[in-house]
XYZ file of C-alpha atoms in Angstrom:
771
model
C 24.774 -0.316 134.148
C 25.550 2.857 135.779
C 27.230 3.013 139.203
C 24.078 4.651 140.701
C 21.838 1.774 139.332
C 24.423 -0.825 140.410
C 24.369 0.465 143.947
C 20.557 0.628 143.945
C 20.316 -3.038 142.732
C 22.860 -4.205 145.520
C 20.776 -2.368 148.134
C 17.512 -4.022 146.950
C 19.146 -7.434 146.810
C 20.487 -7.129 150.317
C 17.091 -6.060 151.849
C 15.320 -8.345 154.493
C 12.065 -7.053 152.844
C 10.903 -8.818 149.592
C 10.770 -6.562 146.365
C 9.260 -7.054 143.072
C 8.257 -5.241 139.934
C 5.089 -6.349 138.159
C 3.974 -5.588 134.719
C 0.034 -5.269 134.677
C -1.839 -6.723 131.761
C -3.829 -9.660 131.018
C -1.317 -11.998 132.441
C 0.751 -10.143 135.038
C 4.358 -11.033 135.011
C 7.112 -10.352 137.404
C 9.936 -8.171 135.673
C 12.049 -8.251 138.756
C 12.207 -10.093 142.096
C 14.986 -9.686 144.762
C 16.485 -12.605 146.790
C 14.506 -11.948 149.826
C 11.283 -12.293 148.042
C 12.487 -15.497 146.227
C 13.371 -16.963 149.646
C 10.216 -16.011 151.197
C 8.274 -18.150 148.686
C 10.928 -20.855 148.312
C 11.619 -20.219 144.637
C 14.900 -19.386 142.856
C 14.656 -15.902 141.249
C 14.622 -17.192 137.740
C 11.750 -19.565 138.555
C 9.715 -16.868 139.957
C 10.168 -14.577 136.925
C 8.469 -17.329 134.919
C 5.455 -17.427 137.337
C 2.541 -15.083 136.732
C 0.752 -13.203 139.498
C -2.167 -15.798 139.745
C 0.124 -18.509 140.764
C 1.752 -16.545 143.568
C -1.149 -14.451 145.099
C -3.853 -16.685 146.672
C -6.633 -13.990 146.258
C -5.978 -12.854 142.657
C -9.017 -10.506 142.790
C -7.686 -8.777 145.917
C -4.272 -8.082 144.453
C -5.856 -6.802 141.119
C -8.268 -4.520 143.052
C -5.166 -3.241 144.966
C -2.979 -2.418 141.959
C -6.011 -0.531 140.403
C -6.303 1.597 143.484
C -2.613 2.311 143.604
C -3.043 4.483 140.405
C -5.348 6.869 142.528
C -3.268 6.811 145.804
C 0.261 5.737 145.400
C 1.892 4.352 147.514
C -0.800 1.938 148.739
C -0.473 -0.513 151.712
C -2.312 -3.815 151.717
C -2.313 -5.673 155.075
C -2.705 -9.360 155.471
C -2.615 -10.790 151.974
C -1.919 -14.375 151.329
C 0.699 -15.726 148.965
C 1.430 -19.356 147.829
C 4.752 -20.821 148.289
C 6.405 -23.164 145.892
C 5.491 -25.939 148.134
C 1.837 -24.899 148.091
C 1.976 -23.725 151.850
C 0.304 -20.319 152.560
C 2.513 -17.395 153.359
C 1.072 -14.199 154.810
C 2.627 -10.780 154.211
C 2.015 -7.172 154.503
C 2.418 -5.439 151.065
C 3.383 -1.933 150.076
C 2.486 -1.166 146.498
C 3.938 1.716 144.326
C 2.657 2.870 140.945
C 5.348 3.594 138.248
C 3.966 5.989 135.520
C 5.382 6.937 132.070
C 5.774 10.374 130.765
C 2.129 10.358 129.781
C 0.905 9.416 133.189
C 0.016 5.985 132.264
C 0.611 3.065 134.528
C 3.682 1.401 133.510
C 4.823 -0.849 136.387
C 3.843 -1.632 139.858
C 6.534 -2.070 142.331
C 5.949 -3.954 145.667
C 7.590 -4.236 149.155
C 6.716 -7.417 150.900
C 6.996 -8.066 154.762
C 6.637 -11.477 156.130
C 3.765 -11.406 158.895
C 3.374 -15.259 159.122
C 4.902 -15.406 162.675
C 2.517 -12.508 163.749
C -0.549 -14.349 162.056
C 0.605 -17.661 163.735
C 0.783 -15.884 167.159
C -2.593 -14.143 166.575
C -4.137 -17.595 165.732
C -2.657 -19.071 168.857
C -3.875 -16.377 171.021
C -7.347 -16.648 169.414
C -7.428 -20.418 169.752
C -6.324 -20.136 173.354
C -9.045 -17.700 174.122
C -11.729 -19.783 172.242
C -10.297 -22.903 174.291
C -10.602 -20.900 177.542
C -14.042 -19.761 176.877
C -15.138 -23.369 175.935
C -13.555 -24.749 179.074
C -14.937 -22.161 181.056
C -18.477 -22.214 179.567
C -18.761 -25.839 179.148
C -16.884 -27.215 182.038
C -18.603 -29.884 184.250
C -17.012 -28.141 187.328
C -17.969 -24.910 188.882
C -15.319 -22.093 188.289
C -15.543 -19.056 190.480
C -13.307 -15.850 190.084
C -12.827 -13.527 193.144
C -11.115 -10.241 193.701
C -8.451 -9.443 196.464
C -11.366 -9.169 199.158
C -12.688 -12.634 198.232
C -15.863 -11.260 196.587
C -17.245 -13.176 193.668
C -16.624 -11.291 190.343
C -17.234 -13.996 187.665
C -18.423 -17.694 187.341
C -19.196 -20.147 184.702
C -22.739 -21.424 183.895
C -22.178 -24.708 185.639
C -21.701 -22.783 188.875
C -25.482 -21.640 188.749
C -26.473 -25.173 187.863
C -24.470 -26.787 190.631
C -25.549 -24.268 193.363
C -29.005 -23.453 192.053
C -28.081 -19.727 191.983
C -28.025 -16.890 189.500
C -26.377 -13.529 189.015
C -28.330 -11.836 192.004
C -27.207 -14.670 194.352
C -23.575 -14.586 193.316
C -22.225 -11.248 192.128
C -20.084 -9.509 194.593
C -21.104 -12.136 197.312
C -18.485 -12.900 199.749
C -16.858 -16.221 199.034
C -17.165 -17.291 202.747
C -21.051 -17.262 202.479
C -21.117 -20.164 200.323
C -20.095 -22.413 203.296
C -21.910 -22.966 206.602
C -20.189 -21.016 209.450
C -18.854 -24.143 211.068
C -17.505 -25.413 207.806
C -15.961 -22.095 206.973
C -14.262 -21.944 210.321
C -12.822 -25.576 209.737
C -11.536 -24.461 206.310
C -9.944 -21.234 207.542
C -8.071 -23.204 210.185
C -6.321 -25.283 207.670
C -2.538 -24.563 207.187
C -2.732 -24.247 203.617
C -3.674 -20.682 202.694
C -0.091 -19.331 202.385
C 0.402 -21.207 199.135
C 0.073 -19.813 195.649
C -2.169 -22.834 194.779
C -4.212 -24.987 197.102
C -5.673 -28.298 195.641
C -7.723 -31.380 196.715
C -9.544 -29.634 199.437
C -12.528 -31.616 200.559
C -15.393 -29.488 201.895
C -19.190 -29.121 202.107
C -20.736 -26.149 200.236
C -24.278 -24.853 200.521
C -26.774 -24.618 197.604
C -29.473 -21.752 197.367
C -31.835 -24.089 199.165
C -29.573 -24.642 201.937
C -28.938 -28.236 200.971
C -25.217 -29.371 201.608
C -23.369 -31.113 198.981
C -19.765 -32.744 199.030
C -17.133 -30.841 197.017
C -13.513 -31.122 196.037
C -11.905 -27.751 195.308
C -8.732 -26.214 194.112
C -7.698 -22.438 194.585
C -5.162 -20.560 192.568
C -4.079 -16.956 193.508
C -3.249 -14.151 191.052
C -0.603 -11.602 191.836
C 0.445 -8.162 190.465
C 3.997 -7.018 189.497
C 4.780 -6.322 192.997
C 3.777 -9.775 194.181
C 0.662 -8.876 195.976
C -2.358 -10.945 195.656
C -5.000 -9.493 193.267
C -7.661 -12.223 193.419
C -8.174 -15.897 193.069
C -9.997 -18.517 191.146
C -11.583 -21.737 192.475
C -12.333 -24.995 190.555
C -15.037 -26.890 192.401
C -16.156 -30.460 191.729
C -19.328 -31.916 193.023
C -18.164 -35.294 194.591
C -21.514 -35.969 196.237
C -22.160 -39.140 194.197
C -18.558 -40.240 194.709
C -18.839 -39.802 198.467
C -22.131 -41.733 198.475
C -20.453 -44.404 196.322
C -17.599 -44.584 198.724
C -19.991 -44.805 201.639
C -21.894 -47.722 199.726
C -18.616 -49.335 198.985
C -17.664 -49.208 202.697
C -21.165 -50.598 203.646
C -20.736 -53.073 200.905
C -17.381 -54.239 202.159
C -18.864 -54.597 205.659
C -21.604 -56.585 204.313
C -19.395 -58.690 202.188
C -17.261 -59.283 205.426
C -20.339 -60.259 207.339
C -21.392 -62.584 204.578
C -17.938 -64.031 204.204
C -17.604 -64.686 208.045
C -21.080 -66.229 208.083
C -20.734 -68.136 204.845
C -21.142 -72.021 205.059
C -18.213 -72.380 202.541
C -14.543 -71.759 202.984
C -13.268 -68.918 200.987
C -9.687 -67.937 200.705
C -7.752 -65.201 198.852
C -4.144 -65.475 197.486
C -1.604 -63.103 196.176
C 0.346 -63.147 192.835
C 2.778 -65.738 194.228
C -0.175 -67.964 195.365
C 0.262 -67.446 199.155
C -2.792 -67.117 201.289
C -3.262 -63.596 202.444
C -7.075 -63.655 203.627
C -9.747 -66.175 204.397
C -12.993 -66.337 206.302
C -13.738 -67.969 209.582
C -15.497 -71.023 208.083
C -12.196 -71.952 206.433
C -10.573 -72.324 209.976
C -13.580 -74.266 211.083
C -13.776 -76.691 208.112
C -10.074 -77.395 208.141
C -9.369 -77.051 211.811
C -6.623 -74.586 211.022
C -5.453 -71.325 212.660
C -3.963 -68.070 211.439
C -0.423 -69.474 211.762
C -1.529 -72.509 209.633
C -2.930 -70.285 206.873
C -1.293 -66.763 206.600
C 1.334 -66.505 203.658
C 1.387 -70.320 203.328
C 1.412 -71.635 199.595
C -2.153 -72.549 198.689
C -0.846 -75.962 197.787
C -0.537 -76.822 201.372
C -4.255 -77.190 201.524
C -4.353 -80.338 199.028
C -2.522 -83.672 198.964
C 0.291 -83.608 196.488
C -1.574 -85.774 193.807
C -4.616 -83.400 194.080
C -2.543 -80.410 193.717
C -1.094 -81.929 190.427
C -4.679 -82.363 189.247
C -5.570 -78.854 190.043
C -2.379 -77.619 188.246
C -3.203 -79.666 185.311
C -6.665 -78.041 184.983
C -4.666 -74.906 183.882
C -6.806 -72.483 186.102
C -4.547 -69.531 185.778
C -4.619 -69.674 182.058
C -8.413 -70.180 181.719
C -9.152 -67.463 184.284
C -11.622 -69.579 186.429
C -12.567 -73.203 187.155
C -16.073 -74.052 188.954
C -17.038 -77.184 190.668
C -13.921 -79.057 190.664
C -14.071 -82.106 192.883
C -10.826 -82.672 194.874
C -9.662 -83.344 198.441
C -8.337 -80.999 201.129
C -6.150 -81.637 204.147
C -7.244 -80.756 207.655
C -4.874 -79.901 210.572
C -5.063 -83.325 211.860
C -4.029 -84.786 208.486
C -7.494 -86.193 207.775
C -8.670 -85.749 204.159
C -12.137 -84.435 203.194
C -13.895 -84.392 199.815
C -14.423 -80.825 198.582
C -15.957 -78.991 195.740
C -13.552 -76.199 194.598
C -14.169 -73.102 192.509
C -11.402 -70.556 191.650
C -11.433 -67.326 190.024
C -8.253 -65.539 188.932
C -7.949 -61.841 189.790
C -6.099 -59.512 187.167
C -5.191 -55.929 187.136
C -5.996 -53.422 184.214
C -2.905 -54.551 182.310
C -4.028 -58.239 182.421
C -1.340 -59.313 185.001
C -2.435 -61.863 187.712
C -2.627 -60.279 191.117
C -4.239 -63.122 193.085
C -7.187 -65.471 193.097
C -10.223 -66.340 195.115
C -11.077 -69.822 195.995
C -14.333 -71.365 197.421
C -14.321 -74.807 199.028
C -17.385 -76.641 200.030
C -17.115 -79.927 202.184
C -18.998 -82.609 200.095
C -17.775 -85.583 201.908
C -21.229 -86.418 203.095
C -22.787 -85.738 199.594
C -20.122 -88.070 198.178
C -21.282 -90.747 200.343
C -25.002 -90.059 199.628
C -24.086 -89.945 195.913
C -22.233 -93.411 196.155
C -25.385 -94.705 197.962
C -27.696 -93.205 195.302
C -25.362 -94.698 192.682
C -25.598 -98.129 194.271
C -29.455 -97.793 194.438
C -29.693 -96.540 190.841
C -27.686 -99.694 189.823
C -29.940 -101.822 191.919
C -33.025 -100.041 190.375
C -31.615 -100.514 186.787
C -30.961 -104.178 187.431
C -34.645 -104.404 188.954
C -35.999 -102.624 185.922
C -33.909 -105.047 183.695
C -35.385 -108.042 185.622
C -38.790 -106.379 185.267
C -38.304 -106.057 181.503
C -36.916 -109.457 181.278
C -39.849 -110.881 183.229
C -42.395 -109.056 180.966
C -40.570 -110.291 177.936
C -40.668 -113.776 179.118
C -44.174 -113.542 180.474
C -45.184 -112.013 177.002
C -43.501 -115.024 175.235
C -44.809 -117.701 177.705
C -48.383 -116.283 177.550
C -48.417 -115.783 173.856
C -47.202 -119.237 173.046
C -50.155 -121.062 174.503
C -52.430 -118.254 173.426
C -51.395 -118.965 169.828
C -52.144 -122.588 170.351
C -55.636 -121.678 171.802
C -56.554 -119.137 169.279
C -55.148 -121.258 166.343
C -57.033 -124.380 167.361
C -60.221 -122.147 167.835
C -59.872 -120.799 164.292
C -59.224 -124.152 162.792
C -62.193 -125.688 164.819
C -64.502 -122.830 163.746
C -63.830 -123.677 160.094
C -65.184 -127.109 160.520
C -68.859 -128.266 160.638
C -70.279 -127.476 164.121
C -73.689 -127.401 165.700
C -75.051 -123.957 166.460
C -74.353 -124.739 170.237
C -70.715 -125.769 169.610
C -70.149 -122.628 167.308
C -71.611 -120.329 169.997
C -69.469 -122.025 172.865
C -66.296 -121.682 170.622
C -67.089 -118.106 169.693
C -67.369 -117.108 173.320
C -64.100 -118.828 174.126
C -62.421 -116.936 171.160
C -63.961 -113.630 172.444
C -62.584 -114.382 176.038
C -59.090 -115.175 174.303
C -59.246 -111.816 172.424
C -59.973 -110.009 175.669
C -57.078 -111.782 177.548
C -54.855 -110.907 174.584
C -55.918 -107.173 174.741
C -55.238 -107.071 178.474
C -51.654 -108.465 177.827
C -51.222 -105.904 175.138
C -52.366 -103.141 177.519
C -49.993 -104.265 180.481
C -47.004 -104.363 177.964
C -47.967 -100.815 176.498
C -48.199 -99.313 179.912
C -45.003 -100.974 181.140
C -43.097 -99.509 178.011
C -44.462 -95.978 178.396
C -43.827 -95.772 182.226
C -40.302 -97.152 181.691
C -39.762 -94.375 178.989
C -38.950 -97.099 176.367
C -41.805 -96.204 173.986
C -40.548 -94.203 171.020
C -42.988 -92.633 168.578
C -42.611 -93.095 165.016
C -42.386 -90.011 162.601
C -43.944 -90.946 159.269
C -46.500 -89.300 157.052
C -50.128 -90.054 157.668
C -53.535 -88.728 156.686
C -55.563 -87.862 159.741
C -58.885 -88.328 158.039
C -57.878 -91.736 156.759
C -56.853 -92.855 160.309
C -60.262 -91.663 161.905
C -62.083 -93.195 159.028
C -60.237 -96.561 159.517
C -60.850 -96.719 163.407
C -64.528 -95.778 162.945
C -65.107 -98.333 160.121
C -63.380 -100.979 162.216
C -65.616 -100.285 165.212
C -68.780 -99.980 163.362
C -69.651 -103.603 163.718
C -69.608 -103.322 167.569
C -71.771 -100.173 167.127
C -74.364 -101.586 164.945
C -75.004 -104.269 167.426
C -76.030 -101.751 170.032
C -77.920 -99.746 167.340
C -75.308 -96.908 167.575
C -74.285 -94.646 164.699
C -70.638 -93.800 164.283
C -69.997 -90.331 162.621
C -66.781 -88.354 162.084
C -65.879 -84.786 161.001
C -62.613 -83.347 159.994
C -62.171 -79.557 160.027
C -61.247 -78.389 156.345
C -58.201 -76.510 157.799
C -56.543 -79.765 159.048
C -53.419 -80.410 156.657
C -53.779 -83.253 154.296
C -50.721 -84.895 155.357
C -48.775 -84.496 158.557
C -45.904 -86.329 160.209
C -46.491 -88.427 163.385
C -47.207 -91.908 164.548
C -50.342 -93.296 163.136
C -50.246 -96.467 165.252
C -50.336 -94.710 168.594
C -52.808 -92.134 167.271
C -55.025 -94.874 166.130
C -54.547 -96.603 169.577
C -55.862 -93.559 171.448
C -58.776 -93.115 169.145
C -59.753 -96.795 169.318
C -59.624 -96.673 173.338
C -61.973 -93.649 173.228
C -64.416 -94.667 170.559
C -64.403 -98.173 171.969
C -65.280 -96.781 175.388
C -68.159 -94.581 174.054
C -69.523 -97.655 172.185
C -69.274 -99.654 175.509
C -71.023 -97.196 177.671
C -73.589 -95.840 175.220
C -77.155 -97.199 174.686
C -78.707 -94.733 172.214
C -78.021 -92.072 169.607
C -74.693 -91.154 167.829
C -71.027 -91.280 168.573
C -69.216 -88.531 166.896
C -65.369 -88.091 166.432
C -64.115 -84.617 165.465
C -60.795 -83.037 164.730
C -60.029 -79.285 164.320
C -56.901 -77.183 164.137
C -55.630 -75.455 167.267
C -52.511 -73.897 165.714
C -50.896 -74.104 162.458
C -47.752 -72.691 160.746
C -45.469 -73.774 157.874
C -43.706 -76.408 159.971
C -45.980 -77.532 162.864
C -49.666 -77.828 163.741
C -51.504 -78.631 166.945
C -54.807 -80.530 166.440
C -57.793 -81.050 168.858
C -59.716 -84.290 168.808
C -62.993 -85.088 170.437
C -65.154 -88.087 170.968
C -68.648 -87.481 172.165
C -71.319 -89.928 173.221
C -74.905 -90.075 174.799
C -73.816 -92.707 177.416
C -74.089 -93.208 181.154
C -71.808 -90.323 181.942
C -69.216 -89.916 184.548
C -69.661 -88.307 188.121
C -67.868 -85.014 188.599
C -65.764 -86.319 191.438
C -64.331 -89.080 189.212
C -63.434 -87.027 186.104
C -59.721 -86.767 187.000
C -59.183 -90.286 188.472
C -60.469 -92.150 185.408
C -56.974 -91.551 183.793
C -55.163 -93.327 186.488
C -54.158 -96.886 186.179
C -56.751 -99.511 186.978
C -59.203 -96.938 187.600
C -62.866 -96.674 186.570
C -65.693 -94.308 187.531
C -67.478 -97.173 189.281
C -65.960 -100.433 190.678
C -68.927 -102.215 189.226
C -68.012 -101.045 185.692
C -65.650 -103.884 185.159
C -68.134 -106.415 186.167
C -70.922 -104.841 184.004
C -69.120 -103.580 180.884
C -65.634 -105.370 181.170
C -62.279 -103.808 180.625
C -59.247 -103.353 182.940
C -59.177 -99.671 183.380
C -55.909 -99.423 181.509
C -57.091 -97.966 178.252
C -57.489 -94.360 179.468
C -54.260 -94.520 181.384
C -52.320 -95.641 178.429
C -54.139 -93.029 176.232
C -53.222 -90.215 178.743
C -49.453 -91.201 178.481
C -49.388 -91.608 174.685
C -50.987 -88.142 174.433
C -48.221 -86.767 176.680
C -45.641 -88.298 174.321
C -47.475 -86.582 171.260
C -47.085 -83.171 173.043
C -50.598 -82.666 174.006
C -53.034 -83.209 176.919
C -56.406 -85.163 177.447
C -59.432 -84.275 179.476
C -63.065 -85.022 179.731
C -66.457 -83.158 180.210
C -69.230 -85.344 181.261
C -72.723 -85.271 183.139
C -74.189 -88.388 184.556
C -76.779 -89.901 182.370
C -76.442 -87.510 179.589
C -73.122 -88.488 178.094
C -69.447 -87.510 177.819
C -66.968 -85.812 175.490
C -63.383 -86.801 175.648
C -60.833 -84.226 174.261
C -57.148 -84.500 173.503
C -54.675 -82.530 171.630
C -51.530 -83.719 169.781
C -48.689 -81.887 167.851
C -47.655 -83.071 164.500
C -45.014 -81.861 161.841
C -46.516 -80.546 158.656
C -45.202 -82.544 155.642
C -43.623 -80.644 152.777
C -45.897 -80.571 149.679
C -44.967 -83.186 147.101
C -44.468 -82.537 143.444
C -47.233 -83.699 141.123
C -46.401 -87.223 140.078
C -45.798 -88.062 136.483
C -48.577 -89.882 134.717
C -47.851 -93.579 135.210
C -49.129 -96.656 133.291
C -52.286 -98.202 134.904
C -51.821 -100.882 137.573
C -53.591 -103.928 138.694
C -55.526 -102.874 141.834
C -56.740 -106.451 142.760
C -56.625 -107.282 146.446
C -53.305 -108.775 147.401
C -54.785 -112.171 148.136
C -55.814 -112.529 144.748
C -52.357 -112.103 143.316
C -50.641 -114.418 145.816
C -49.344 -117.537 143.896
C -51.628 -120.504 144.538
C -48.523 -122.680 145.211
C -45.700 -121.341 147.561
C -42.910 -123.419 149.259
C -42.679 -122.124 152.835
C -40.069 -123.143 155.493
C -41.697 -122.789 159.058
C -39.128 -122.489 161.922
C -40.973 -123.230 165.234
C -39.766 -125.203 168.156
C -43.302 -125.632 169.734
C -44.727 -128.720 168.149
C -48.441 -127.750 168.951
C -47.977 -124.354 167.318
C -46.075 -125.760 164.466
C -48.954 -128.102 163.501
C -51.515 -125.396 163.902
C -49.582 -122.962 161.673
C -48.981 -125.751 159.066
C -52.583 -126.432 158.898
C -53.357 -122.702 158.419
C -50.967 -122.484 155.500
C -51.859 -125.702 153.893
C -55.528 -124.633 153.683
C -54.331 -121.878 151.387
C -52.816 -124.491 149.138
C -49.154 -123.862 150.130
C -46.404 -126.441 150.640
C -45.030 -126.330 154.246
C -41.796 -127.709 155.635
C -40.974 -127.457 159.270
C -37.623 -126.924 161.129
C -37.314 -127.067 165.098
C -34.412 -124.568 165.185
C -32.016 -122.275 163.378
C -29.572 -125.068 162.593
C -32.306 -127.165 160.807
C -33.351 -123.944 158.846
C -29.806 -123.677 157.279
C -29.690 -127.352 156.594
C -33.124 -127.219 154.824
C -31.907 -124.218 152.713
C -28.927 -126.091 151.559
C -31.080 -129.153 150.597
C -33.917 -127.316 148.638
C -35.396 -124.033 147.654
C -38.128 -122.042 149.403
C -40.213 -118.999 148.493
C -40.498 -117.530 152.134
C -39.372 -118.332 155.541
C -41.407 -118.018 158.805
C -38.906 -117.590 161.433
C -39.439 -117.933 165.167
C -37.105 -115.712 167.094
C -36.640 -117.814 170.235
C -35.568 -121.479 169.521
C -33.092 -123.840 170.916
C -29.628 -124.616 169.569
C -29.722 -121.653 167.237
C -32.219 -118.773 167.454
C -33.997 -117.056 164.618
C -31.812 -113.922 164.873
C -28.641 -115.912 164.444
C -30.078 -117.877 161.579
C -31.160 -114.898 159.820
C -27.879 -113.337 159.993
C -26.264 -116.467 158.511
C -28.700 -116.574 155.668
C -27.927 -112.942 154.762
C -24.246 -113.460 155.033
C -24.584 -116.284 152.497
C -26.650 -114.169 150.188
C -24.131 -111.263 150.257
C -22.551 -110.519 146.827
C -25.378 -112.340 145.068
C -28.826 -111.255 143.580
C -30.618 -113.838 146.075
C -32.757 -112.579 148.796
C -35.374 -114.932 150.364
C -38.137 -113.047 152.403
C -38.005 -113.748 156.049
C -40.905 -113.041 158.336
C -40.593 -112.998 162.098
C -43.348 -115.137 163.621
C -42.628 -114.727 167.280
C -44.221 -114.426 170.745
C -41.795 -111.709 171.516
C -43.786 -108.524 171.363
C -41.913 -106.172 173.702
C -40.668 -102.692 172.679
C -37.654 -103.020 170.468
C -38.501 -106.631 169.368
C -39.589 -105.680 165.851
C -36.495 -103.425 165.479
C -34.224 -106.260 166.596
C -35.776 -108.574 164.103
C -35.301 -105.982 161.309
C -31.624 -105.247 162.338
C -31.056 -108.980 162.167
C -32.073 -109.074 158.472
C -35.738 -110.009 158.527
C -38.136 -108.366 156.200
C -41.462 -108.612 158.132
C -42.947 -109.096 161.682
C -46.017 -111.041 162.710
C -46.615 -111.304 166.591
C -48.252 -114.338 168.243
C -51.083 -115.265 168.796
C -51.153 -115.334 165.095
C -53.911 -113.423 163.329
C -54.341 -115.600 160.121
C -55.405 -112.616 158.011
C -52.424 -110.487 158.971
C -49.976 -113.591 158.337
C -51.561 -114.118 154.971
C -51.367 -110.379 154.119
C -47.738 -110.190 155.198
C -46.810 -113.252 152.881
C -48.798 -111.939 149.953
C -47.069 -108.578 150.288
C -43.826 -110.035 149.063
C -45.578 -111.389 145.818
C -47.324 -108.097 144.907
C -44.340 -105.829 144.893
C -41.652 -105.424 142.242
C -38.708 -107.705 142.994
C -36.328 -104.787 143.486
C -38.516 -103.512 146.293
C -38.978 -106.699 148.370
C -36.001 -106.246 150.483
C -36.731 -104.414 153.647
C -40.553 -104.714 153.701
C-alpha cells in the first residue's frame, strides 16, 4: 500500500462520518466500511462486510433507486433514509452517494458517506408529538382556554369556550377580556392583590354567558413575557364549577338538615374518633342518658356501658365486621341507673381502609323489654291454654267416640237380627242420628285443627276425575231419594295425575255436593272442573258445584263461610246441619292455595266455586307387561279362619267388636291392656292384632314398640291395626311411628275394619309391613 493510500485510509477510518463502498449487482455487497459506520450499526467491520445491502437498509427499493440516479448526477444526497442496526433497532441517517466509474464510463462502485440524524429525528418527533398533544388538549379540553394580547383583548380560544359561554367568533375575537364579567364582578377581581404574579391560580369568580346568565368558575391565568421581561399576553384556563358550587350548597343544606334531624331524633346518636373517644352527639343522647357535655366529650365510648356489657360488645367484633345492627345491651345513665337499649354501630373508614371513627345509634327499649316479657308470659299462657284445649278435644274425642262405638256397634248388631218393620225403622232413625252426631264431632275436630294451624296437607298422586266420580257415586243414593240427578264434567286439559291431598279435596267436594243435595228439590246437580293455569310443574284448577235449589240472599253470600253461620236461622231446623261445613271448606281451600266463593239467586239455585293449586306429577314410564292377577274383591280372598287378638279395655266395646269379628268366622281372643297382649303373644300365635291406643297399665303404643323390638332381626312381622277413639290430628302418625300398620277410628265402621284386615292377606308378604 502506497503512502498516499495509507494516509487516505487512516483519514477515512478516523472520520466521525460513516463511509462505505458498495459493489452494485444482484446482491449488493459492501467492499469497504469504516469504523464509524460499523459503530453506527453496532457491527464489527468484518461482520458488516458479510452483510448485503438488503439486510442493512430498511427500504431496499429506495436505496436502489438512489444509486441508479447517482450515475446521472453524482454526487447524490439522500435525506432521511432508514438503516437497520444489528440489534434490529432503526437508525436514521443522511446519505451522500458518489458513483465511481471505470475507464469505459461504466458504474464500478458506489461510495457512500453516512451522517447520523437519529437525535434530530427524535427531537423532531418530540416536537411533533408535543404540538399534537397541545392541539389535542387545547381542542378537546373540558375547560375553556382563552389567549389574550398585551392589551387583554381576546386572540384565540378553544371549542369548549364557545360551548361554555354560548358564544362564537363574532362574540369573542378582539373582545376585551373584562367584558366577560359583570362590572361589579370585574371591579372585585381587579381589586384582588394577585395580578403582579406571573401565574395566578384558583381564582373563584362569576362569568357571563351570551344570554347574560351567570355561572360560577374557577380560573388560572399565566402571563407571557418577551426577551426584555415585558408582558406580551396571557392565557386563562377556566373551569365551570357551577355544579360543584350547587353541590356544595346542597351539602351545606344537607348538613343543616342532618343536624336538625339529629337534634330532633328520638334516638341517641354518638360519633367517635379512631381512638373510640366520643367527639359528637345529638341532644337526645344527653336527654336519654341524663349526661352533659363534660360527661361525654372525649370520654371513651366504653364509659356508656356496664363493664360486662362492654365485654359482650367487644366480643361481637364490630370493628372487624364493619357494622352491627340491633344489638341488645344496656347503657348507664348519669345517676348510675341502667336502661335496656337497642344498639347499632357503623365503622367509618378512609379511602385507605383505615378506621377513622364510628357512629352509634341507641334506642331506649326498657319499656319494650317489659312489654316483650309480658307478651312472652301471655304467649306461654296461651300455648298452655291451647295445649289444654287440644288435650280437652282429644279427651272429648276419645270419651265421646267410645260410647258412640258402643251405640253404633249395638245398632249394627241389632239391625242384623230379625226385627219388625217398626223396630227396624226406629233403630235406623237412631243410627242416622248417631251418624249425624259423629259427623258433628268430626267437623268440630277438623275446624279446631285448621284454626290451630295443626292440619297438614298430604302430597300424594291423585286422579281428579276419580275423586269427583267417587264423591258423586257415594252421594247418588241421597240424590235419588229426592229425584235429583248428579252429573260431573272434567275438562280435557286437566292433567291425568296431579300431586295433592285427595282426602281434603274430597272433603270439600262432599260438603258442597251434600249441601246442593240438601237444598235442591228438582233438576240436576252438576260438578265441573277446568284448568285455570298450567305449566310443566304446577297447575291451578277451578271447581264448581251448581244446583237448582232454594238459593241464597245476596246479603248472606259472604257470611255463609263463617263458623256456625247459615243463610237463614231456620235452615238448621228445616234441613239439619251445623253450619260448619262451608267454614271448614273455606279453610281447606286456603290451605290448598285457592279461594272459595258463591254465586246465587233466591229460588233459582246456587253455584259454589273454588280454586286449588296442585303439582303436576312427572309422567311415568310405560309399565312392563305383567302376568294376569286375580282381581276378586278383597273380602273374597280373606281367609275364612283368622286368629285375631283384640286389645280393648272397655268391656262393652270389647264384646261388640268380638261379635262383629266372630260373624265373619274368625277366632278372637281379648286382652284388657298392653301387658296382657304381650303375655298372649308369648302363649300362642295370632294372624293380626287390633290394638287400642289408650289402655291402663301399658298403652297400645308401648305394647307395639315392644312387639317390634322382639321381632327385630327376624323375618316375623304380625300386622297391628290401631283401633282407637283417638282421632285428633297426629294420632294416625303417632300410631304409625310406634310401629302399627293400619288405623281404624272409633266408632267402628264394620266395612272399613273388615277391609283393613283383608288388606294384609291380599298383598304379597314382603309388602305387608307399613300398610
